[in-house]
Amino acid sequence: MTTTFSHLACIACGRRYETDDIRYRCDCGDLLEVRHDLEALAHAYPDLKARFESRLGKFEKPYCSGVWRYHELILPDLPVAAIVSKPEGNTNLYHSERLSRAFNTRNLYLKHEGENPTLSFKDRGMTAGVSWARHLGMTRVACASTGDTSAAMAAYAAEVDGMRGIVFLPHEKISPEQLAQAISYGALTLAIETDFDGCMRLVAEVCARRPIYLLNSMNSFRIEGQKAIGLETLQQLGWRVPDWFVIPVGNAGNISALGKGLLEARALGLIDRLPRLAGIQARAADPFYRGFLTGFKQRPVVEAAPTYASAIRIGDPVSRDKAARAVLAFDGVVEEVEEAELMEAKGMADRAGVSVCPNSGVALAGLRKLRAQGTIGDAETVVVILTAHGAKFSRLGVDYHLGALADAQPSAPNPPVRVRPLLDQVLAALDKEG
Ligand SMILES: *Cc1c(COP(=O)(O)O)cnc(C)c1O
Ligand SMILES: [Zn+2]
């Protein structure tokens, strides 16, 4: 393969590797990232913004995708013929009076990544990761997952003839909807009696021993696809830069991707300044928050306790160093929120007509906290990244309104009203409400 624009580089020692070298870490043990020669890109494509604009409204793959619209910035060396796209992206950026009032933030935008094909942002990483796997000729792909990575990987592997997806799931720690996704898309599904961190260690060992391509977010190519969340948001805002991006943090790949994409966008002149970043965690699993409190001098590892935000129940985030770098480069902050706060915030978005998952509830609760502290000002423009759809956690949504969650009582409960199938009873129920 002749690499034109990109190579892999270690984030600690800087050592370079070719992009067809199948490796997830540097020889020194640290993380790798894909680096693009931005000068060469700018030279080859002097009209990047116009290119991205010209692809809007197109229906043909791959450029109709909200990831591959930015092909030159995602994986410029990947041939179009290798791309596996559903397509993905093109998610709504919600902005309404109702939402602004609910979250006491005038210029509020919610980027709803739950509107991707498998209902989470993981599709953006997987279209890049599975495409790269196909490009490399890998026929087996694997990941450990808190539910959404496995759903996305299974769905993208299912599109490629001869490709097998293998998922490592923590037994009974993901939602039934997420489990249904992995098995119905045909992945070999291993339910393992451990937590996510245990699954992560196992899958990394297995991929080192078998010719299986690892598609966790320590795979740098996935991160490239996830950058498109930020790029697409900027394009939807007419390339105006918001003051803040607020995003939930688990394994810390997504906030790293957001930061990387924004830095590249500025280096290429697509934008002229940087926003600030706010990473939010659930208190039950808050190692990144704890690291932030030490100025990232320490890298705490915790045993992640149960949380409704099960997709970010991670005690030892793989991408913490990349994420820490992003938080520092963007004058960022990290906050944490309680179970009751994240469910309350989820309930508020749901009630305003935007169905969100509890992990997105973490980001929304973080916004409320940062607004209350005054860290985020009233007039500032804020984009909150919603990471998955509420439909992936429907039991939780019902239990919340039934008042069945011990540590999160709804402030506006709306349980179903039981009525017998008699007209006068139905009318009585309506009239009672007024
Ligand atoms: C994966 C995931 C996250 C966390 O993203 P990281 O890159 O692991 O920090 C948040 N929310 C949902 C719904 C997810 O699936
Ligand atoms: Zn290194």
PDB file of N, CA and C in Angstrom, residues 241-314:
ATOM      1  N   VAL A 241     -18.434  28.544  15.422  1.00  0.00           N
ATOM      2  CA  VAL A 241     -17.918  27.702  16.502  1.00  0.00           C
ATOM      3  C   VAL A 241     -18.704  27.985  17.780  1.00  0.00           C
ATOM      4  N   PRO A 242     -19.312  26.960  18.394  1.00  0.00           N
ATOM      5  CA  PRO A 242     -20.013  27.191  19.656  1.00  0.00           C
ATOM      6  C   PRO A 242     -19.000  27.488  20.773  1.00  0.00           C
ATOM      7  N   ASP A 243     -19.488  27.988  21.898  1.00  0.00           N
ATOM      8  CA  ASP A 243     -18.580  28.247  23.020  1.00  0.00           C
ATOM      9  C   ASP A 243     -18.213  26.952  23.748  1.00  0.00           C
ATOM     10  N   TRP A 244     -19.140  26.000  23.741  1.00  0.00           N
ATOM     11  CA  TRP A 244     -18.927  24.753  24.488  1.00  0.00           C
ATOM     12  C   TRP A 244     -19.429  23.536  23.724  1.00  0.00           C
ATOM     13  N   PHE A 245     -18.718  22.438  23.885  1.00  0.00           N
ATOM     14  CA  PHE A 245     -19.263  21.105  23.610  1.00  0.00           C
ATOM     15  C   PHE A 245     -19.309  20.369  24.955  1.00  0.00           C
ATOM     16  N   VAL A 246     -20.445  19.783  25.266  1.00  0.00           N
ATOM     17  CA  VAL A 246     -20.593  19.015  26.502  1.00  0.00           C
ATOM     18  C   VAL A 246     -20.836  17.559  26.114  1.00  0.00           C
ATOM     19  N   ILE A 247     -20.096  16.633  26.695  1.00  0.00           N
ATOM     20  CA  ILE A 247     -20.104  15.255  26.199  1.00  0.00           C
ATOM     21  C   ILE A 247     -19.894  14.270  27.361  1.00  0.00           C
ATOM     22  N   PRO A 248     -20.635  13.168  27.379  1.00  0.00           N
ATOM     23  CA  PRO A 248     -20.399  12.173  28.439  1.00  0.00           C
ATOM     24  C   PRO A 248     -19.115  11.396  28.159  1.00  0.00           C
ATOM     25  N   VAL A 249     -18.440  10.976  29.219  1.00  0.00           N
ATOM     26  CA  VAL A 249     -17.147  10.297  29.075  1.00  0.00           C
ATOM     27  C   VAL A 249     -17.186   8.933  29.761  1.00  0.00           C
ATOM     28  N   GLY A 250     -16.819   7.902  28.994  1.00  0.00           N
ATOM     29  CA  GLY A 250     -16.692   6.552  29.546  1.00  0.00           C
ATOM     30  C   GLY A 250     -15.275   6.056  29.337  1.00  0.00           C
ATOM     31  N   ASN A 251     -15.047   5.445  28.178  1.00  0.00           N
ATOM     32  CA  ASN A 251     -13.706   4.984  27.830  1.00  0.00           C
ATOM     33  C   ASN A 251     -12.861   6.131  27.288  1.00  0.00           C
ATOM     34  N   ALA A 252     -13.486   7.277  27.075  1.00  0.00           N
ATOM     35  CA  ALA A 252     -12.829   8.544  26.720  1.00  0.00           C
ATOM     36  C   ALA A 252     -12.356   8.625  25.267  1.00  0.00           C
ATOM     37  N   GLY A 253     -12.850   7.738  24.421  1.00  0.00           N
ATOM     38  CA  GLY A 253     -12.507   7.810  23.003  1.00  0.00           C
ATOM     39  C   GLY A 253     -13.227   8.949  22.311  1.00  0.00           C
ATOM     40  N   ASN A 254     -14.477   9.165  22.665  1.00  0.00           N
ATOM     41  CA  ASN A 254     -15.284  10.125  21.921  1.00  0.00           C
ATOM     42  C   ASN A 254     -14.840  11.563  22.165  1.00  0.00           C
ATOM     43  N   ILE A 255     -14.515  11.888  23.395  1.00  0.00           N
ATOM     44  CA  ILE A 255     -14.051  13.257  23.668  1.00  0.00           C
ATOM     45  C   ILE A 255     -12.681  13.474  23.009  1.00  0.00           C
ATOM     46  N   SER A 256     -11.879  12.415  22.931  1.00  0.00           N
ATOM     47  CA  SER A 256     -10.585  12.512  22.239  1.00  0.00           C
ATOM     48  C   SER A 256     -10.801  12.781  20.761  1.00  0.00           C
ATOM     49  N   ALA A 257     -11.770  12.069  20.178  1.00  0.00           N
ATOM     50  CA  ALA A 257     -12.074  12.239  18.756  1.00  0.00           C
ATOM     51  C   ALA A 257     -12.576  13.649  18.483  1.00  0.00           C
ATOM     52  N   LEU A 258     -13.465  14.119  19.333  1.00  0.00           N
ATOM     53  CA  LEU A 258     -14.013  15.469  19.173  1.00  0.00           C
ATOM     54  C   LEU A 258     -12.880  16.491  19.162  1.00  0.00           C
ATOM     55  N   GLY A 259     -11.971  16.372  20.129  1.00  0.00           N
ATOM     56  CA  GLY A 259     -10.848  17.304  20.220  1.00  0.00           C
ATOM     57  C   GLY A 259      -9.952  17.237  18.998  1.00  0.00           C
ATOM     58  N   LYS A 260      -9.641  16.023  18.568  1.00  0.00           N
ATOM     59  CA  LYS A 260      -8.738  15.854  17.418  1.00  0.00           C
ATOM     60  C   LYS A 260      -9.334  16.488  16.160  1.00  0.00           C
ATOM     61  N   GLY A 261     -10.617  16.226  15.938  1.00  0.00           N
ATOM     62  CA  GLY A 261     -11.272  16.764  14.741  1.00  0.00           C
ATOM     63  C   GLY A 261     -11.314  18.285  14.751  1.00  0.00           C
ATOM     64  N   LEU A 262     -11.568  18.869  15.915  1.00  0.00           N
ATOM     65  CA  LEU A 262     -11.652  20.329  16.002  1.00  0.00           C
ATOM     66  C   LEU A 262     -10.287  20.974  15.786  1.00  0.00           C
ATOM     67  N   LEU A 263      -9.243  20.352  16.339  1.00  0.00           N
ATOM     68  CA  LEU A 263      -7.899  20.899  16.139  1.00  0.00           C
ATOM     69  C   LEU A 263      -7.510  20.853  14.665  1.00  0.00           C
ATOM     70  N   GLU A 264      -7.845  19.750  14.011  1.00  0.00           N
ATOM     71  CA  GLU A 264      -7.521  19.634  12.588  1.00  0.00           C
ATOM     72  C   GLU A 264      -8.330  20.645  11.769  1.00  0.00           C
ATOM     73  N   ALA A 265      -9.603  20.823  12.167  1.00  0.00           N
ATOM     74  CA  ALA A 265     -10.454  21.776  11.440  1.00  0.00           C
ATOM     75  C   ALA A 265      -9.868  23.182  11.538  1.00  0.00           C
ATOM     76  N   ARG A 266      -9.318  23.507  12.705  1.00  0.00           N
ATOM     77  CA  ARG A 266      -8.721  24.838  12.835  1.00  0.00           C
ATOM     78  C   ARG A 266      -7.422  24.934  12.041  1.00  0.00           C
ATOM     79  N   ALA A 267      -6.614  23.886  12.114  1.00  0.00           N
ATOM     80  CA  ALA A 267      -5.340  23.903  11.375  1.00  0.00           C
ATOM     81  C   ALA A 267      -5.582  24.068   9.874  1.00  0.00           C
ATOM     82  N   LEU A 268      -6.698  23.543   9.389  1.00  0.00           N
ATOM     83  CA  LEU A 268      -6.995  23.628   7.955  1.00  0.00           C
ATOM     84  C   LEU A 268      -7.811  24.866   7.594  1.00  0.00           C
ATOM     85  N   GLY A 269      -8.099  25.695   8.593  1.00  0.00           N
ATOM     86  CA  GLY A 269      -8.813  26.935   8.325  1.00  0.00           C
ATOM     87  C   GLY A 269     -10.313  26.777   8.131  1.00  0.00           C
ATOM     88  N   LEU A 270     -10.876  25.623   8.498  1.00  0.00           N
ATOM     89  CA  LEU A 270     -12.332  25.463   8.414  1.00  0.00           C
ATOM     90  C   LEU A 270     -13.017  26.293   9.493  1.00  0.00           C
ATOM     91  N   ILE A 271     -12.326  26.460  10.625  1.00  0.00           N
ATOM     92  CA  ILE A 271     -12.811  27.314  11.713  1.00  0.00           C
ATOM     93  C   ILE A 271     -11.637  28.167  12.190  1.00  0.00           C
ATOM     94  N   ASP A 272     -11.965  29.264  12.880  1.00  0.00           N
ATOM     95  CA  ASP A 272     -10.872  30.169  13.253  1.00  0.00           C
ATOM     96  C   ASP A 272     -10.624  30.241  14.751  1.00  0.00           C
ATOM     97  N   ARG A 273     -11.408  29.495  15.528  1.00  0.00           N
ATOM     98  CA  ARG A 273     -11.130  29.452  16.962  1.00  0.00           C
ATOM     99  C   ARG A 273     -11.601  28.114  17.512  1.00  0.00           C
ATOM    100  N   LEU A 274     -11.307  27.875  18.792  1.00  0.00           N
ATOM    101  CA  LEU A 274     -11.697  26.599  19.390  1.00  0.00           C
ATOM    102  C   LEU A 274     -12.782  26.814  20.443  1.00  0.00           C
ATOM    103  N   PRO A 275     -13.686  25.860  20.559  1.00  0.00           N
ATOM    104  CA  PRO A 275     -14.650  25.919  21.657  1.00  0.00           C
ATOM    105  C   PRO A 275     -13.986  25.414  22.940  1.00  0.00           C
ATOM    106  N   ARG A 276     -14.708  25.415  24.050  1.00  0.00           N
ATOM    107  CA  ARG A 276     -14.235  24.718  25.255  1.00  0.00           C
ATOM    108  C   ARG A 276     -14.941  23.365  25.322  1.00  0.00           C
ATOM    109  N   LEU A 277     -14.345  22.439  26.027  1.00  0.00           N
ATOM    110  CA  LEU A 277     -14.936  21.103  26.172  1.00  0.00           C
ATOM    111  C   LEU A 277     -15.309  20.863  27.621  1.00  0.00           C
ATOM    112  N   ALA A 278     -16.446  20.208  27.831  1.00  0.00           N
ATOM    113  CA  ALA A 278     -16.818  19.750  29.170  1.00  0.00           C
ATOM    114  C   ALA A 278     -17.113  18.255  29.092  1.00  0.00           C
ATOM    115  N   GLY A 279     -16.310  17.463  29.770  1.00  0.00           N
ATOM    116  CA  GLY A 279     -16.521  16.012  29.848  1.00  0.00           C
ATOM    117  C   GLY A 279     -17.259  15.691  31.133  1.00  0.00           C
ATOM    118  N   ILE A 280     -18.303  14.867  31.035  1.00  0.00           N
ATOM    119  CA  ILE A 280     -19.114  14.582  32.227  1.00  0.00           C
ATOM    120  C   ILE A 280     -19.147  13.078  32.495  1.00  0.00           C
ATOM    121  N   GLN A 281     -19.002  12.716  33.755  1.00  0.00           N
ATOM    122  CA  GLN A 281     -19.064  11.309  34.163  1.00  0.00           C
ATOM    123  C   GLN A 281     -20.158  11.100  35.214  1.00  0.00           C
ATOM    124  N   ALA A 282     -20.548   9.844  35.358  1.00  0.00           N
ATOM    125  CA  ALA A 282     -21.425   9.478  36.474  1.00  0.00           C
ATOM    126  C   ALA A 282     -20.548   9.233  37.695  1.00  0.00           C
ATOM    127  N   ARG A 283     -21.010   9.651  38.870  1.00  0.00           N
ATOM    128  CA  ARG A 283     -20.179   9.478  40.060  1.00  0.00           C
ATOM    129  C   ARG A 283     -19.797   8.013  40.282  1.00  0.00           C
ATOM    130  N   ALA A 284     -20.673   7.093  39.864  1.00  0.00           N
ATOM    131  CA  ALA A 284     -20.414   5.663  40.076  1.00  0.00           C
ATOM    132  C   ALA A 284     -19.187   5.159  39.323  1.00  0.00           C
ATOM    133  N   ALA A 285     -18.792   5.882  38.290  1.00  0.00           N
ATOM    134  CA  ALA A 285     -17.654   5.460  37.465  1.00  0.00           C
ATOM    135  C   ALA A 285     -16.934   6.723  37.007  1.00  0.00           C
ATOM    136  N   ASP A 286     -16.098   7.279  37.884  1.00  0.00           N
ATOM    137  CA  ASP A 286     -15.592   8.637  37.639  1.00  0.00           C
ATOM    138  C   ASP A 286     -14.068   8.770  37.639  1.00  0.00           C
ATOM    139  N   PRO A 287     -13.339   7.787  37.081  1.00  0.00           N
ATOM    140  CA  PRO A 287     -11.872   7.893  37.140  1.00  0.00           C
ATOM    141  C   PRO A 287     -11.334   9.114  36.396  1.00  0.00           C
ATOM    142  N   PHE A 288     -11.992   9.509  35.313  1.00  0.00           N
ATOM    143  CA  PHE A 288     -11.485  10.648  34.529  1.00  0.00           C
ATOM    144  C   PHE A 288     -11.697  11.946  35.302  1.00  0.00           C
ATOM    145  N   TYR A 289     -12.828  12.040  35.970  1.00  0.00           N
ATOM    146  CA  TYR A 289     -13.085  13.199  36.820  1.00  0.00           C
ATOM    147  C   TYR A 289     -12.024  13.294  37.921  1.00  0.00           C
ATOM    148  N   ARG A 290     -11.745  12.160  38.544  1.00  0.00           N
ATOM    149  CA  ARG A 290     -10.745  12.167  39.620  1.00  0.00           C
ATOM    150  C   ARG A 290      -9.362  12.557  39.103  1.00  0.00           C
ATOM    151  N   GLY A 291      -9.055  12.098  37.895  1.00  0.00           N
ATOM    152  CA  GLY A 291      -7.778  12.486  37.291  1.00  0.00           C
ATOM    153  C   GLY A 291      -7.729  13.989  37.039  1.00  0.00           C
ATOM    154  N   PHE A 292      -8.838  14.538  36.549  1.00  0.00           N
ATOM    155  CA  PHE A 292      -8.937  15.981  36.285  1.00  0.00           C
ATOM    156  C   PHE A 292      -8.643  16.779  37.550  1.00  0.00           C
ATOM    157  N   LEU A 293      -9.167  16.294  38.693  1.00  0.00           N
ATOM    158  CA  LEU A 293      -8.959  17.006  39.957  1.00  0.00           C
ATOM    159  C   LEU A 293      -7.479  17.091  40.338  1.00  0.00           C
ATOM    160  N   THR A 294      -6.659  16.181  39.796  1.00  0.00           N
ATOM    161  CA  THR A 294      -5.220  16.247  40.073  1.00  0.00           C
ATOM    162  C   THR A 294      -4.473  16.953  38.942  1.00  0.00           C
ATOM    163  N   GLY A 295      -5.210  17.633  38.066  1.00  0.00           N
ATOM    164  CA  GLY A 295      -4.568  18.239  36.892  1.00  0.00           C
ATOM    165  C   GLY A 295      -4.012  17.163  35.961  1.00  0.00           C
ATOM    166  N   PHE A 296      -4.613  15.982  36.012  1.00  0.00           N
ATOM    167  CA  PHE A 296      -4.205  14.801  35.224  1.00  0.00           C
ATOM    168  C   PHE A 296      -2.795  14.328  35.578  1.00  0.00           C
ATOM    169  N   LYS A 297      -2.322  14.721  36.770  1.00  0.00           N
ATOM    170  CA  LYS A 297      -1.025  14.198  37.204  1.00  0.00           C
ATOM    171  C   LYS A 297      -1.175  12.750  37.618  1.00  0.00           C
ATOM    172  N   GLN A 298      -2.358  12.397  38.126  1.00  0.00           N
ATOM    173  CA  GLN A 298      -2.618  10.995  38.463  1.00  0.00           C
ATOM    174  C   GLN A 298      -3.615  10.412  37.476  1.00  0.00           C
ATOM    175  N   ARG A 299      -3.577   9.074  37.387  1.00  0.00           N
ATOM    176  CA  ARG A 299      -4.503   8.355  36.501  1.00  0.00           C
ATOM    177  C   ARG A 299      -5.263   7.348  37.326  1.00  0.00           C
ATOM    178  N   PRO A 300      -6.226   7.810  38.116  1.00  0.00           N
ATOM    179  CA  PRO A 300      -6.918   6.892  39.015  1.00  0.00           C
ATOM    180  C   PRO A 300      -7.681   5.814  38.243  1.00  0.00           C
ATOM    181  N   VAL A 301      -7.713   4.620  38.818  1.00  0.00           N
ATOM    182  CA  VAL A 301      -8.537   3.523  38.303  1.00  0.00           C
ATOM    183  C   VAL A 301      -9.523   3.192  39.408  1.00  0.00           C
ATOM    184  N   VAL A 302     -10.792   3.064  39.062  1.00  0.00           N
ATOM    185  CA  VAL A 302     -11.788   2.718  40.086  1.00  0.00           C
ATOM    186  C   VAL A 302     -12.481   1.425  39.679  1.00  0.00           C
ATOM    187  N   GLU A 303     -13.122   0.785  40.648  1.00  0.00           N
ATOM    188  CA  GLU A 303     -14.013  -0.310  40.277  1.00  0.00           C
ATOM    189  C   GLU A 303     -15.365   0.324  40.014  1.00  0.00           C
ATOM    190  N   ALA A 304     -15.809   0.260  38.750  1.00  0.00           N
ATOM    191  CA  ALA A 304     -17.005   1.000  38.368  1.00  0.00           C
ATOM    192  C   ALA A 304     -18.247   0.380  39.002  1.00  0.00           C
ATOM    193  N   ALA A 305     -18.993   1.183  39.751  1.00  0.00           N
ATOM    194  CA  ALA A 305     -20.200   0.702  40.433  1.00  0.00           C
ATOM    195  C   ALA A 305     -21.384   0.757  39.469  1.00  0.00           C
ATOM    196  N   PRO A 306     -22.476   0.046  39.809  1.00  0.00           N
ATOM    197  CA  PRO A 306     -23.654   0.099  38.941  1.00  0.00           C
ATOM    198  C   PRO A 306     -24.155   1.536  38.773  1.00  0.00           C
ATOM    199  N   THR A 307     -24.563   1.853  37.550  1.00  0.00           N
ATOM    200  CA  THR A 307     -25.153   3.158  37.271  1.00  0.00           C
ATOM    201  C   THR A 307     -26.179   2.976  36.158  1.00  0.00           C
ATOM    202  N   TYR A 308     -27.209   3.836  36.144  1.00  0.00           N
ATOM    203  CA  TYR A 308     -28.165   3.782  35.031  1.00  0.00           C
ATOM    204  C   TYR A 308     -27.450   4.099  33.723  1.00  0.00           C
ATOM    205  N   ALA A 309     -26.379   4.861  33.826  1.00  0.00           N
ATOM    206  CA  ALA A 309     -25.582   5.183  32.639  1.00  0.00           C
ATOM    207  C   ALA A 309     -24.625   4.025  32.363  1.00  0.00           C
ATOM    208  N   SER A 310     -25.185   2.871  32.006  1.00  0.00           N
ATOM    209  CA  SER A 310     -24.385   1.643  31.931  1.00  0.00           C
ATOM    210  C   SER A 310     -23.374   1.667  30.791  1.00  0.00           C
ATOM    211  N   ALA A 311     -23.597   2.507  29.773  1.00  0.00           N
ATOM    212  CA  ALA A 311     -22.656   2.563  28.649  1.00  0.00           C
ATOM    213  C   ALA A 311     -21.350   3.255  29.037  1.00  0.00           C
ATOM    214  N   ILE A 312     -21.361   3.963  30.162  1.00  0.00           N
ATOM    215  CA  ILE A 312     -20.111   4.606  30.602  1.00  0.00           C
ATOM    216  C   ILE A 312     -19.682   4.072  31.971  1.00  0.00           C
ATOM    217  N   ARG A 313     -20.093   2.837  32.248  1.00  0.00           N
ATOM    218  CA  ARG A 313     -19.663   2.196  33.497  1.00  0.00           C
ATOM    219  C   ARG A 313     -18.295   1.568  33.256  1.00  0.00           C
ATOM    220  N   ILE A 314     -17.273   2.410  33.323  1.00  0.00           N
ATOM    221  CA  ILE A 314     -15.906   2.009  32.983  1.00  0.00           C
ATOM    222  C   ILE A 314     -14.965   2.582  34.044  1.00  0.00           C
TER     223      ILE A 314
END
